[in-house]
Coordinates of C-alpha atoms and ligand atoms in Angstrom, one line a residue:
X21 CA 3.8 -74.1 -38.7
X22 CA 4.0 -77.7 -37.9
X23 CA 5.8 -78.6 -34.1
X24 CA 9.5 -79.3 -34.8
X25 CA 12.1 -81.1 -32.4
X26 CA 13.8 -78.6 -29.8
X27 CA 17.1 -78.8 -31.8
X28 CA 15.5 -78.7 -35.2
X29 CA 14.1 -75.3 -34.3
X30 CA 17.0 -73.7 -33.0
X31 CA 18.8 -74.5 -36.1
X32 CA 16.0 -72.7 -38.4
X33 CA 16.0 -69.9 -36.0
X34 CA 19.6 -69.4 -36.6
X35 CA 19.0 -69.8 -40.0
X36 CA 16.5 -67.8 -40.0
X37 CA 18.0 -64.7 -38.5
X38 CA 21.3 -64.8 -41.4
X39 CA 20.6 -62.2 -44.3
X40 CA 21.7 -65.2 -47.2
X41 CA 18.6 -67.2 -45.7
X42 CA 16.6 -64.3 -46.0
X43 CA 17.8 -63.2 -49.6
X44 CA 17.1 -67.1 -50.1
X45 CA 13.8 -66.9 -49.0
X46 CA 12.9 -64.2 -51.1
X47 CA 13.6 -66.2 -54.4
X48 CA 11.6 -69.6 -54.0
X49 CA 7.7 -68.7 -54.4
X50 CA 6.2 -71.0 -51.1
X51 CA 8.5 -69.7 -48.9
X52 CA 8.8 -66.3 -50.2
X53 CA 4.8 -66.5 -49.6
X54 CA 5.7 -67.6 -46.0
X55 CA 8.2 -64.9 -45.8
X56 CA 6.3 -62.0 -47.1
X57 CA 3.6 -62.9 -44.5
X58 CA 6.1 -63.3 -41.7
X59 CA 7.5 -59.6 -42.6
X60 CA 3.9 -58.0 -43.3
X61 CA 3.2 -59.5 -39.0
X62 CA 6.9 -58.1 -37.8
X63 CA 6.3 -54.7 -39.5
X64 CA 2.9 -54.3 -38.0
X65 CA 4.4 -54.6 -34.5
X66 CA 6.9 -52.3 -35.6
X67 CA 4.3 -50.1 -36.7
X68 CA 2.2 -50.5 -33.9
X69 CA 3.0 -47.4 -31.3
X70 CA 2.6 -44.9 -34.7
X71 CA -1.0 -46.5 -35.4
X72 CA -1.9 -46.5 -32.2
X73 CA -1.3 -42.5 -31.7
X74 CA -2.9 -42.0 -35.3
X75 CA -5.9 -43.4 -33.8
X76 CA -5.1 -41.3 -30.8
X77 CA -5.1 -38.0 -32.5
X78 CA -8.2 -38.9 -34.8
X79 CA -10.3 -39.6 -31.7
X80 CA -9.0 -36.7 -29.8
X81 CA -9.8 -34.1 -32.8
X82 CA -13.2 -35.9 -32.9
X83 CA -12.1 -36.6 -36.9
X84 CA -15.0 -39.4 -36.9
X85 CA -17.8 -37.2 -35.4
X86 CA -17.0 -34.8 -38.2
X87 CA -17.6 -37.2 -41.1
X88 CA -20.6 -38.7 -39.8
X89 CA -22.7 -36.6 -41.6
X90 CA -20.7 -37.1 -44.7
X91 CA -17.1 -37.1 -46.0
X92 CA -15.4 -33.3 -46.1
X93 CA -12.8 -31.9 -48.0
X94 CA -8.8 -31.8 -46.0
X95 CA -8.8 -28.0 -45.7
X96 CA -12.7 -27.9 -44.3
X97 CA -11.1 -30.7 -41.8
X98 CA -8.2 -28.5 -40.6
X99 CA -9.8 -26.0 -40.3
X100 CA -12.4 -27.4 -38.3
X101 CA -9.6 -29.3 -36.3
X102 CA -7.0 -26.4 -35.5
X103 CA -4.5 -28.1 -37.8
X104 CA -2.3 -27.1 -40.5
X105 CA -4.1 -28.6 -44.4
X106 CA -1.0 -30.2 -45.3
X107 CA -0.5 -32.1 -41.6
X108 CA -4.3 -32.7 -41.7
X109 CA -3.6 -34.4 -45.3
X110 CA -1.4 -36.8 -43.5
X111 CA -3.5 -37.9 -40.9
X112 CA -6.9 -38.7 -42.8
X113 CA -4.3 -40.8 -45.2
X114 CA -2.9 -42.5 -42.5
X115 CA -6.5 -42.8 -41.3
X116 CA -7.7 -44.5 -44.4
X117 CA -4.6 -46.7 -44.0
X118 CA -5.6 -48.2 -40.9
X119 CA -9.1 -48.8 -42.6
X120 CA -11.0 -46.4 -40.7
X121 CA -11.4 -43.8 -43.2
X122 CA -12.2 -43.8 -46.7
X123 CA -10.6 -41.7 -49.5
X124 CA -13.1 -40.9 -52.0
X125 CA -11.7 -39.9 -56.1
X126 CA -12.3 -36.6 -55.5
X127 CA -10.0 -36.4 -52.7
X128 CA -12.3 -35.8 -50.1
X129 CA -12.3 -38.1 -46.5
X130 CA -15.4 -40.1 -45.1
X131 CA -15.8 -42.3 -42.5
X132 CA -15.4 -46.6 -43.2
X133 CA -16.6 -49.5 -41.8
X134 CA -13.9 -49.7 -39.5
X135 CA -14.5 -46.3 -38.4
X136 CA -18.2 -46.1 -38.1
X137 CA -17.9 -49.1 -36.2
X138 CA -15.3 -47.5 -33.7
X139 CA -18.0 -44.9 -32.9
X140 CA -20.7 -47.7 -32.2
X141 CA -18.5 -50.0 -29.7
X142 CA -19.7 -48.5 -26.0
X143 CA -17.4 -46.6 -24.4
X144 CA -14.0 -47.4 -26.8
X145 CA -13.4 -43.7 -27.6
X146 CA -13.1 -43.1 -23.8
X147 CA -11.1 -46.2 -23.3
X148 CA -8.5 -44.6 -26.4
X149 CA -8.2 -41.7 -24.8
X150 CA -7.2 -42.3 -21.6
X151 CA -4.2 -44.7 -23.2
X152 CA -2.5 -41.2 -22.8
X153 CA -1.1 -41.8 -19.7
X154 CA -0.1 -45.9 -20.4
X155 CA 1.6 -44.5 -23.2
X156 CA 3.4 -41.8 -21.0
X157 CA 4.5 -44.7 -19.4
X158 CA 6.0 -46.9 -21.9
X159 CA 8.0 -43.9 -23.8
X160 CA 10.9 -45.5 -22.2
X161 CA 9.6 -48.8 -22.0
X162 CA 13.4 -50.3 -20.3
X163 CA 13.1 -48.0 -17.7
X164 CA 9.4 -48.9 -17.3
X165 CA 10.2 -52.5 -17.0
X166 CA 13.2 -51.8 -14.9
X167 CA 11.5 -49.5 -12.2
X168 CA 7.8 -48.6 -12.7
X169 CA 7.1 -47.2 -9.4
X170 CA 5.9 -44.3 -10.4
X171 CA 3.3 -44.8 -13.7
X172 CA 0.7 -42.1 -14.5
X173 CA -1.4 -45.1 -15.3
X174 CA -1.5 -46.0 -11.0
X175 CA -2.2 -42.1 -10.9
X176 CA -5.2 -42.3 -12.9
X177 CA -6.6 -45.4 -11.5
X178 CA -5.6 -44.2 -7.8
X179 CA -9.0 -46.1 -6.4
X180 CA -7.2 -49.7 -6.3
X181 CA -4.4 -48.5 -3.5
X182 CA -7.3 -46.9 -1.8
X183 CA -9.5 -48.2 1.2
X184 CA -13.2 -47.1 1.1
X185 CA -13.6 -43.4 0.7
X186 CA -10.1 -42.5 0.2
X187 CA -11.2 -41.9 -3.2
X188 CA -12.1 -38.5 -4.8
X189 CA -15.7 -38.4 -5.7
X190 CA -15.0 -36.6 -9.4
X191 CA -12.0 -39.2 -10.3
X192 CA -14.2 -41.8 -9.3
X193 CA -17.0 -40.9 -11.1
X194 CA -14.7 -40.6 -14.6
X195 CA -13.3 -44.2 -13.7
X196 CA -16.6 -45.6 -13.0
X197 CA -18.0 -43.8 -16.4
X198 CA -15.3 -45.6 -18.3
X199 CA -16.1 -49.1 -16.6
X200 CA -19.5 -49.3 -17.1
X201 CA -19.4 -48.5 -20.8
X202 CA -16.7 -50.9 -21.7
X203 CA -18.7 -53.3 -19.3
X204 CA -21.5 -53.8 -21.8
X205 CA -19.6 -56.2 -24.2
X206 CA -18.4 -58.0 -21.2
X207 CA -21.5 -58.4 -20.1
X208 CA -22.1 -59.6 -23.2
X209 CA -19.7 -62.1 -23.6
X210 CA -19.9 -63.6 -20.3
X211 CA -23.9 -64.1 -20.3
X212 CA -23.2 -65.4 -23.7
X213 CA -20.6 -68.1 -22.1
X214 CA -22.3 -68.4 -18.9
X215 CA -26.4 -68.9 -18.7
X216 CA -27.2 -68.0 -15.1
X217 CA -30.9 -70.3 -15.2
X218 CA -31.2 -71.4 -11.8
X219 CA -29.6 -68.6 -9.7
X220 CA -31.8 -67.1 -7.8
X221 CA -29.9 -64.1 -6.0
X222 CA -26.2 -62.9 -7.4
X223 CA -24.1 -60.9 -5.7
X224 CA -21.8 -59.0 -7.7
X225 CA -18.4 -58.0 -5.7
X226 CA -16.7 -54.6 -7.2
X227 CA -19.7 -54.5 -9.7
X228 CA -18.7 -50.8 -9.9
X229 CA -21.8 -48.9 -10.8
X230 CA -23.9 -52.2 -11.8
X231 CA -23.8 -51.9 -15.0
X232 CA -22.7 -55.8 -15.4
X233 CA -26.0 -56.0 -12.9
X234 CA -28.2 -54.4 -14.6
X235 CA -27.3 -56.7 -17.6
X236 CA -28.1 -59.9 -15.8
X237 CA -30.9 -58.0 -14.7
X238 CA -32.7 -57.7 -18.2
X239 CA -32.0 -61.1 -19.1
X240 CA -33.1 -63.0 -16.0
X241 CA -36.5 -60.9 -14.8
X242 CA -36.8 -62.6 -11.9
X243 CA -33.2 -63.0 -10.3
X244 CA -32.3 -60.6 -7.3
X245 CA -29.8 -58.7 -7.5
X246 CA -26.8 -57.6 -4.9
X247 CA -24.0 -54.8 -5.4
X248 CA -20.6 -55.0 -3.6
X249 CA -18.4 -51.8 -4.1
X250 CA -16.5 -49.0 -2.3
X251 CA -19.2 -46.8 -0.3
X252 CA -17.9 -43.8 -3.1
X253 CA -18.4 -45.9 -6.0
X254 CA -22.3 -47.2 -4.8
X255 CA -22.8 -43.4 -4.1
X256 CA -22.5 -43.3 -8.0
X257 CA -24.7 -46.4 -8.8
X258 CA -27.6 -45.3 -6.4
X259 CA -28.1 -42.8 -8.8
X260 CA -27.4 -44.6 -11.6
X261 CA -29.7 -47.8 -10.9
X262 CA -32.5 -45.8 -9.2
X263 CA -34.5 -45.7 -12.7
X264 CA -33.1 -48.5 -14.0
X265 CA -36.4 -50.3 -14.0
X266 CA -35.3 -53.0 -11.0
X267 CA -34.5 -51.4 -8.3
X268 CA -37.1 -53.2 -6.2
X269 CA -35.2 -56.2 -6.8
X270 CA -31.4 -54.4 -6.0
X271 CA -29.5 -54.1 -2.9
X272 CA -26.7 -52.2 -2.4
X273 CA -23.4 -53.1 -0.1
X274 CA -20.7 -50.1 0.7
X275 CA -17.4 -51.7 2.2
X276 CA -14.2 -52.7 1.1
X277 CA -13.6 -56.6 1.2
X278 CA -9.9 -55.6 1.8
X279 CA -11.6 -54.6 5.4
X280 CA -15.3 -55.6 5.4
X281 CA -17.2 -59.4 5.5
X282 CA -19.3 -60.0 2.3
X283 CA -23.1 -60.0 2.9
X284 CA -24.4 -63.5 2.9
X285 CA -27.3 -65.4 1.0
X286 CA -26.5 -65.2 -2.5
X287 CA -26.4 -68.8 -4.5
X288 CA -23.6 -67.2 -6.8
X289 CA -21.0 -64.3 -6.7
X290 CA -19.5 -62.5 -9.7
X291 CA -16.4 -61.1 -9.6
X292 CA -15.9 -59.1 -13.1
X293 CA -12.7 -57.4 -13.9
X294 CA -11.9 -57.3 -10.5
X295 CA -8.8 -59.7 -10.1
X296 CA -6.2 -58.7 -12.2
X297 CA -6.3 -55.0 -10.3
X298 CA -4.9 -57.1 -7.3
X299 CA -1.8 -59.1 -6.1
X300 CA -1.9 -62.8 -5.2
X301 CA -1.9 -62.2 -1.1
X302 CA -5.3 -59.8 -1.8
X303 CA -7.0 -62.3 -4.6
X304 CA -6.6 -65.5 -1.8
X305 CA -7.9 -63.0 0.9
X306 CA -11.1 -61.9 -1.6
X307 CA -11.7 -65.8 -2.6
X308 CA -11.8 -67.0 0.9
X309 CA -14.4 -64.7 2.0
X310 CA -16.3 -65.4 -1.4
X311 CA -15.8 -68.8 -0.5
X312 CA -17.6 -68.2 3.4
X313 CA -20.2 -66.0 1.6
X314 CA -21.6 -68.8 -0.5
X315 CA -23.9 -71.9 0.6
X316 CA -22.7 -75.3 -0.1
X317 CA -23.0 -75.8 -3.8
X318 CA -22.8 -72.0 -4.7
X319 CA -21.6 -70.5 -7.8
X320 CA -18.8 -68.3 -8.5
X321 CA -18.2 -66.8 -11.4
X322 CA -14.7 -65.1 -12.4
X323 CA -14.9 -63.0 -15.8
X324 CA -11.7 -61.2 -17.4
X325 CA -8.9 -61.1 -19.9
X326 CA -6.6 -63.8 -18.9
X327 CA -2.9 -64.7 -19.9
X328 CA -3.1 -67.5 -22.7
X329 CA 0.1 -69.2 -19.3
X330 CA 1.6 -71.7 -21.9
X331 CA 0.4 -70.9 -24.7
X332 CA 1.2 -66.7 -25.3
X333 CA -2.0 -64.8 -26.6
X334 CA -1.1 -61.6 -28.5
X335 CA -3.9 -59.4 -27.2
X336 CA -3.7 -60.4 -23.4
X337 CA -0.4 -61.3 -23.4
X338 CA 1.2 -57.7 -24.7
X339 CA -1.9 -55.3 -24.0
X340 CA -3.2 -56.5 -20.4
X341 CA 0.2 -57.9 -19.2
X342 CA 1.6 -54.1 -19.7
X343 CA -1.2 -52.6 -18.8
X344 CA -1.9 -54.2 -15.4
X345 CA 2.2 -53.9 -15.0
X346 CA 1.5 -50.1 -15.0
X347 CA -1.4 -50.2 -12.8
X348 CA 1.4 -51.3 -10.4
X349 CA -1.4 -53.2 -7.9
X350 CA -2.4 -56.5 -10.0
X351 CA -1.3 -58.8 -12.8
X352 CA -3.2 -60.5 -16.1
X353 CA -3.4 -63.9 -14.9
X354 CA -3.7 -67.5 -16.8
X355 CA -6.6 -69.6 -15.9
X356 CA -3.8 -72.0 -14.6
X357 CA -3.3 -69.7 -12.3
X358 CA -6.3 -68.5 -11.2
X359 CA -7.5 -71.8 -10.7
X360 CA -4.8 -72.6 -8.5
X361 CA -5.9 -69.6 -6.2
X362 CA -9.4 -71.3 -6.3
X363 CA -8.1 -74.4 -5.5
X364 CA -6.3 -73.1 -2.2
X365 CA -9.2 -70.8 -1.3
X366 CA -11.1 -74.1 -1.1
X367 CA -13.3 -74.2 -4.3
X368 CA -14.2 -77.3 -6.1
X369 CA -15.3 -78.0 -9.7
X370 CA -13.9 -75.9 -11.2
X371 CA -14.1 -74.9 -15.2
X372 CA -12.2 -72.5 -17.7
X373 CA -14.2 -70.8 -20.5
X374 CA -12.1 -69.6 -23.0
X375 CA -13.6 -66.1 -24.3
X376 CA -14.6 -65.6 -28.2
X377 CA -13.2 -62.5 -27.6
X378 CA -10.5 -63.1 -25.1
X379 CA -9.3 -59.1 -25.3
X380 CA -12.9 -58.9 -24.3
X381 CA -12.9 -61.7 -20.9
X382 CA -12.5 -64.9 -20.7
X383 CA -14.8 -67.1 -17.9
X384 CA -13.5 -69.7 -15.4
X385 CA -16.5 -70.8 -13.0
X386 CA -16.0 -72.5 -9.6
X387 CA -18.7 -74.1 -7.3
X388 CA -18.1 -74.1 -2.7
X389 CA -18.3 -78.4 -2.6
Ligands
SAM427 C1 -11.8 -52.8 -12.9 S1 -13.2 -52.3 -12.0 C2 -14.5 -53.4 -12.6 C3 -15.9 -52.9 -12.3 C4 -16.9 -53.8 -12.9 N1 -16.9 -55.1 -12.3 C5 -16.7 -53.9 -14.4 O1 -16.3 -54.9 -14.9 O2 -17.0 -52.9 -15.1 C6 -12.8 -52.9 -10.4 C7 -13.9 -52.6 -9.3 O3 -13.5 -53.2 -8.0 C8 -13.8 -52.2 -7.0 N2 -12.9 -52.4 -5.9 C9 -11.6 -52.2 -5.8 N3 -11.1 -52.4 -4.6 C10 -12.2 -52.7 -3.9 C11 -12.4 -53.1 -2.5 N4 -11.4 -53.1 -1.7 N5 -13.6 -53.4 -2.1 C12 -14.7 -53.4 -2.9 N6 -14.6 -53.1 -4.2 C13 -13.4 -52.8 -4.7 C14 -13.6 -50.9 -7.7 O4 -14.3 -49.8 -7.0 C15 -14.2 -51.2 -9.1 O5 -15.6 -50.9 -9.1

């Protein structure tokens, strides 16, 4: 919609929220287009919490595992699913409505695109799953946004409160599970944004269990390669990254950088999903020491889902916002934003790379002058 003066678009809003503009609308063919469209986006966000636990329930039944070998009649699916045939009817049509199932003529359910390609995208199944307790959250989302001291969300991410080894080996290892899967398209992404030629040793700061590492690993054969986590985490990526074919060139570093100094003589640090778990006074503390850690001219490079600031994105905006709200510790932040903490932590050059994908990360890079 073209940009229309301040006092222009109040009046259409007005206008726009009366039923005779509406009844209007629905009679003249271009803006009855306009309208229709306009109604179709407003009812999917209606929608939106009932698709979302469709998905939920068709994930948790394992509904897609079962048709991957072929589509299967309702009551073979309920039964195989512990659910009463005419319930089970329900959700594998409201499975083919979302476009990841497909109803054949003979009334029988297979898998779609959409849903053959949920079960290839690393990790998503785990990440749908444990929306469980976001959703817990947000059943009453006023009194969420009115007090949300207590989320089950914080509860299942309890490592970000916690110093090094205040964490419980088996949580950590299900949180740590969950990162590095949904850290491959990440990884991705940010190589894809970012080419690291000329970087000779990278130190990755709350890497987790390396899996963003062992990325940058494959694609640059010759880099070294150094691993900043919480001593309980490492304990997981020692394991992890012992046959991962480059250990020779991998070090490991247990501390906290709440606590502990950063190890020195890296050219560039990463710092991958590891902002937006923490408030401002923590992010300034953590760039500062990046910022001592680094040789003049040293890279840093920042890689998450950021806040579109002025201009509202729909998937970092609504999903991460909420989601980091829950986690109680951090915030999604605009580049704006986190360029300003840059800026005061002492950084210069500084650049914002806008993600293809930015529900997947988005890249801001920043060099020590
Ligand atoms: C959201 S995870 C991201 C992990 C990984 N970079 C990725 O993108 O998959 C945040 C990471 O920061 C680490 N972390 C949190 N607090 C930390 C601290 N005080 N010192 C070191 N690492 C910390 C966590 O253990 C975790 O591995």
């Amino acid at each position: 919609m073209p940009r229309l003066h301040p006092f222009r678009r109040g009046w259409l809003l007005r206008l726009a929220a009366t039923r005779r503009f509406q009844v209007w609308a629905a009679r003249i063919p271009f803006v009855r287009r306009i309208a229709r469209a306009k109604g179709a986006a407003l009812f999917d966000v209606v929608a939106g919490f009932v698709n979302a636990q469709v998905l939920m329930a068709l994930v948790e039944l394992r509904v897609l595992h079962l048709l991957q070998d072929g589509p299967m009649a309702v009551p073979q699916m309920a039964g195989l699913c512990a659910v009463p045939p005419e319930r089970m009817q329900v959700l594998l049509q409201a499975g083919a409505g979302l476009g990841l199932l497909k109803r054949h003529a003979d009334g029988r359910f297979g898998l779609a695109i959409g849903g053959a390609s949920l079960l290839g995208v690393p990790g998503l199944q785990a990440m749908i799953l444990h929306h469980r307790a976001l959703y817990a959250d947000l059943a009453d989302p006023v009194a969420f946004l009115r007090d949300g001291s207590d989320t089950q969300l914080a509860r299942f991410w309890p490592y970000v409160f916690g110093a090094a080894g205040a964490v419980d080996p088996q949580v950590t290892a299900t949180y740590s599970e969950l990162m590095a899967e949904s850290q491959v398209l990440v990884a991705e992404d940010t190589l894809r944004m970012i080419p690291l030629t000329g970087v000779r040793r990278l130190l990755d700061v709350g890497g987790g269990t390396g899996a963003f590492l062992a990325a940058v690993g494959r694609a640059y054969p010759q880099m070294q390669l150094d691993l900043f986590d919480l001593p309980v985490v490492l304990e997981g990526a020692r394991q992890r990254l012992a046959d991962s074919g480059f250990a020779d060139r991998l070090a490991l570093h247990p501390g906290s950088f709440r606590d502990d100094p950063l190890p020195v003589g890296a050219d560039a640090i990463s710092l991958v999903r590891v902002l937006y778990d923490h408030d401002d006074s923590t992010v300034l503390r953590l760039l500062q020491a990046v910022h001592a850690a680094l040789p003049a001219g040293g890279r840093l490079i920042i890689s998450e889902p950021m806040s579109g600031g002025a201009v509202p994105d729909r998937a970092t905006d609504v999903y991460f916002a909420i989601y980091t709200m829950a986690m109680q510790t951090g915030r999604t932040r605009s580049a704006a934003e986190i360029e300003a903490l840059l800026s005061s932590a002492g950084f210069a050059t500084i650049s914002f790379h806008k993600g293809f994908r930015p529900f997947i990360t988005s890249v801001i890079t920043a060099r020590r002058g």
